[in-house]
Coordinates of C-alpha atoms and ligand atoms in Angstrom, one line a residue:
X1442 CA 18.8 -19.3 49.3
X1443 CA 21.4 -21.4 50.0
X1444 CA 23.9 -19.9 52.8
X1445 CA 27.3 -20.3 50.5
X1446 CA 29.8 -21.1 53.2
X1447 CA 28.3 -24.0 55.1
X1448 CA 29.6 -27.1 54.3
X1449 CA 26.9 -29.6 52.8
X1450 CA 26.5 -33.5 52.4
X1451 CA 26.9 -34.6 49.4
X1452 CA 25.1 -37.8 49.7
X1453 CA 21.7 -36.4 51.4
X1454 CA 21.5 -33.9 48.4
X1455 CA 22.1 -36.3 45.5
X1456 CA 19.6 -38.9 46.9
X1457 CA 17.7 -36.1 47.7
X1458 CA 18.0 -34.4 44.4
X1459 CA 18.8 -31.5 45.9
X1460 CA 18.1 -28.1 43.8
X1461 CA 19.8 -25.0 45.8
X1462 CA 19.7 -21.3 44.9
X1463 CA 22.8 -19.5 46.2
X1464 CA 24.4 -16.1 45.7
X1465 CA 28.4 -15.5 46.2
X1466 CA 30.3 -12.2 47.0
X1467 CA 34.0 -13.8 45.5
X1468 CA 35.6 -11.4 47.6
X1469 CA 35.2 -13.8 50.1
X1470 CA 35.8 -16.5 48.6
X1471 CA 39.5 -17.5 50.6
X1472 CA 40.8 -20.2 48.1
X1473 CA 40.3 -18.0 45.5
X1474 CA 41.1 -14.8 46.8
X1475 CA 44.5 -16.3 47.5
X1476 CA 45.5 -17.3 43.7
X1477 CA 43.6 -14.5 42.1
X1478 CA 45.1 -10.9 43.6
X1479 CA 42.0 -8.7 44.3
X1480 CA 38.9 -10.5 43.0
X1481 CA 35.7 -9.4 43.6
X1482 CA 32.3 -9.4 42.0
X1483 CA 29.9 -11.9 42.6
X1484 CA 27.7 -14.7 41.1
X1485 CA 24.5 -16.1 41.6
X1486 CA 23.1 -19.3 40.0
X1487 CA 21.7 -23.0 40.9
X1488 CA 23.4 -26.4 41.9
X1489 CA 20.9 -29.4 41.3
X1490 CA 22.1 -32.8 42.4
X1491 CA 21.7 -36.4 41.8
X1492 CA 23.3 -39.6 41.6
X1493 CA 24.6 -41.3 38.2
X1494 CA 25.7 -44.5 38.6
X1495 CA 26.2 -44.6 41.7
X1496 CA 28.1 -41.2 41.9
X1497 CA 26.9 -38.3 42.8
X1498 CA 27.1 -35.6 40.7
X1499 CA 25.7 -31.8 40.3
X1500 CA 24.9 -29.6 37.3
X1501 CA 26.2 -26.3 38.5
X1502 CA 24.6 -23.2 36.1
X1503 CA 25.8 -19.6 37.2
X1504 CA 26.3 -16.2 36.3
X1505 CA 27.4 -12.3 37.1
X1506 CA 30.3 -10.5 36.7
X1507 CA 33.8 -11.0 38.4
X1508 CA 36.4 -8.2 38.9
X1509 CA 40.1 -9.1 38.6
X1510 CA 43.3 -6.8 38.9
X1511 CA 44.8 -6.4 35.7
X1512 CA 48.5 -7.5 36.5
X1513 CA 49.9 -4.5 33.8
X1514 CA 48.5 -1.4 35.3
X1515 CA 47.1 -2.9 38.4
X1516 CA 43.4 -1.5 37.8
X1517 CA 40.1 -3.5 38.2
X1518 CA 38.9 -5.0 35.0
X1519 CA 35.4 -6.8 34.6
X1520 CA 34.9 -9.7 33.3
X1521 CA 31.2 -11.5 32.7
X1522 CA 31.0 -15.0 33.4
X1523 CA 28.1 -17.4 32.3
X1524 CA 28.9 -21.1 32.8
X1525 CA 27.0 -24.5 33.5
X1526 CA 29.8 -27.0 34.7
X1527 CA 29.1 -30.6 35.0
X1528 CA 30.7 -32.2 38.3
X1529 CA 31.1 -35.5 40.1
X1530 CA 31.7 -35.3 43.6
X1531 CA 34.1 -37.7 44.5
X1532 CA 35.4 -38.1 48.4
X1533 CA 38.5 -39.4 47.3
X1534 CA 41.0 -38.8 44.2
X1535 CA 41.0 -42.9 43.7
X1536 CA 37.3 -42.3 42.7
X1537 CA 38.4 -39.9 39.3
X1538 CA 38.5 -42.9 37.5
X1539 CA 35.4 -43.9 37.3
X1540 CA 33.7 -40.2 36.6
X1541 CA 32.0 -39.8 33.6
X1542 CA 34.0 -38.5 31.1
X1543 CA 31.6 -35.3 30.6
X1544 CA 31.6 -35.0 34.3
X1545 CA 34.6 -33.2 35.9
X1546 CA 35.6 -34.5 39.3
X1547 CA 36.0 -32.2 42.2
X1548 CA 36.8 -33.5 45.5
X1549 CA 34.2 -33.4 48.6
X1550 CA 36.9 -34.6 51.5
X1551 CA 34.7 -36.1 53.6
X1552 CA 32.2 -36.2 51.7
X1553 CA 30.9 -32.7 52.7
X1554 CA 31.5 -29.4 50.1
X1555 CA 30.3 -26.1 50.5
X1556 CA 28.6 -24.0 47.5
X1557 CA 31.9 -21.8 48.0
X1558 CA 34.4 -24.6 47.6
X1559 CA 32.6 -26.2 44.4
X1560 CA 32.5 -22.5 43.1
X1561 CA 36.0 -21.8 43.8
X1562 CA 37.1 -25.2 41.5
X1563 CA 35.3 -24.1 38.9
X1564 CA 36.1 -19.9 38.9
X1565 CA 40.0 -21.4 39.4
X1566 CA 39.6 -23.4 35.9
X1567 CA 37.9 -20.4 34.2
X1568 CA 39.5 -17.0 35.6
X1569 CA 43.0 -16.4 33.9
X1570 CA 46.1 -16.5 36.6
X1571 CA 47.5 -13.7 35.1
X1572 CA 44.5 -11.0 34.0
X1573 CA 45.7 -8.1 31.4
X1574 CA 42.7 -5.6 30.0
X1575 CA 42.6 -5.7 26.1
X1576 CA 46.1 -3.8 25.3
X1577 CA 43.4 -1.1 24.4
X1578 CA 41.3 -0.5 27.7
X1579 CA 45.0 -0.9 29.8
X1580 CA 45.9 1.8 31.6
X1581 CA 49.4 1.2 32.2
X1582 CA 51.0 3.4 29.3
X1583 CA 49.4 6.3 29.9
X1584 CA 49.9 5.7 34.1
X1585 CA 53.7 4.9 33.5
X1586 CA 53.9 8.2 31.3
X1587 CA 52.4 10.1 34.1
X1588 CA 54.5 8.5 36.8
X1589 CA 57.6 9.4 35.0
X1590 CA 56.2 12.9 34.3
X1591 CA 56.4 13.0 38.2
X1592 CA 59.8 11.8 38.3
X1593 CA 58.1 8.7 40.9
X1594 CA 58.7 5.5 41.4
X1595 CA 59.3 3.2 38.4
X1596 CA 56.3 1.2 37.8
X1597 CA 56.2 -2.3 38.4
X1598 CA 53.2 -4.1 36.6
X1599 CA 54.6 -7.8 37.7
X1600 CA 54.8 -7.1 41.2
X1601 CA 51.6 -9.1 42.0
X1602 CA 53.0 -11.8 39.8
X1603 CA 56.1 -12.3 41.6
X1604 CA 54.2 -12.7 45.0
X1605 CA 51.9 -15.3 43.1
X1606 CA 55.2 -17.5 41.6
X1607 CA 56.5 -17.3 45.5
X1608 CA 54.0 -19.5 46.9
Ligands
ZN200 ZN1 45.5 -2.9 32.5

């Protein structure tokens, strides 16, 4: 297994044909943690490398289940993820040019990423900004009835939103 927060170079593991196991709490994930309120979950999956025409690239297949905060009542939902992305590690955004056009580029500064970064660009392209439950499974209506039963605090399901538009 792959430690997912240690920054790896790109070049050694597409000559190299690199084929890495790894396994991500997303809690910890920083970058995403900071655009997606209260994440958590995690995923496991496989990155195998290589170079394509002179770029390097990596087919990155992964799976598990993700937690989000629904912004309307503020509970966790689950959400199951299955996805193989197709990447081109580029060290420099003058490089997107010449990516395939069924690879996606993704920036290795440096040319060093860690499994954590690449999984972050990719979980920031599928997970929603603003995560609501199926208008069904929300709890908010019954929680705002019961708040208002108690005479408390008016509920305030964008709140998290706000903080979000702030930054
Ligand atoms: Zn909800």
């Amino acid at each position: 297994m792959t430690p997912w927060s240690e920054p790896l170079e790109v070049d050694l593991l597409a000559d190299g044909g690199a084929d890495l196991d790894f396994a991500v709490p997303l809690g910890e994930l920083a970058g995403l943690r900071s655009l997606r309120a209260g994440v958590g979950g995690s995923v496991q999956g496989q990155a195998q490398f290589a170079r394509e025409q002179g770029t390097a690239v990596a087919d990155l297949a992964f799976s598990g289940t993700v937690t989000l905060q629904c912004q309307r009542c503020l509970q966790p939902m689950e959400r199951s993820l299955e996805r193989m992305s197709r990447i081109a590690l580029i060290a420099s955004e003058n490089e997107a040019t010449r990516v395939p056009l069924e690879r996606e580029p993704v920036l290795a500064a440096g040319g060093r990423i860690s499994i954590g970064e690449l999984l972050t660009e990719e979980l920031l392209l599928l997970l929603p900004i603003v995560p609501l439950h199926e208008e069904s499974e929300c709890a908010s209506k019954a929680a705002a009835a019961e708040r208002f039963a108690a005479g408390r605090e008016t509920h305030r399901p964008f709140a998290n939103l706000a903080d979000l538009l702030k930054r």
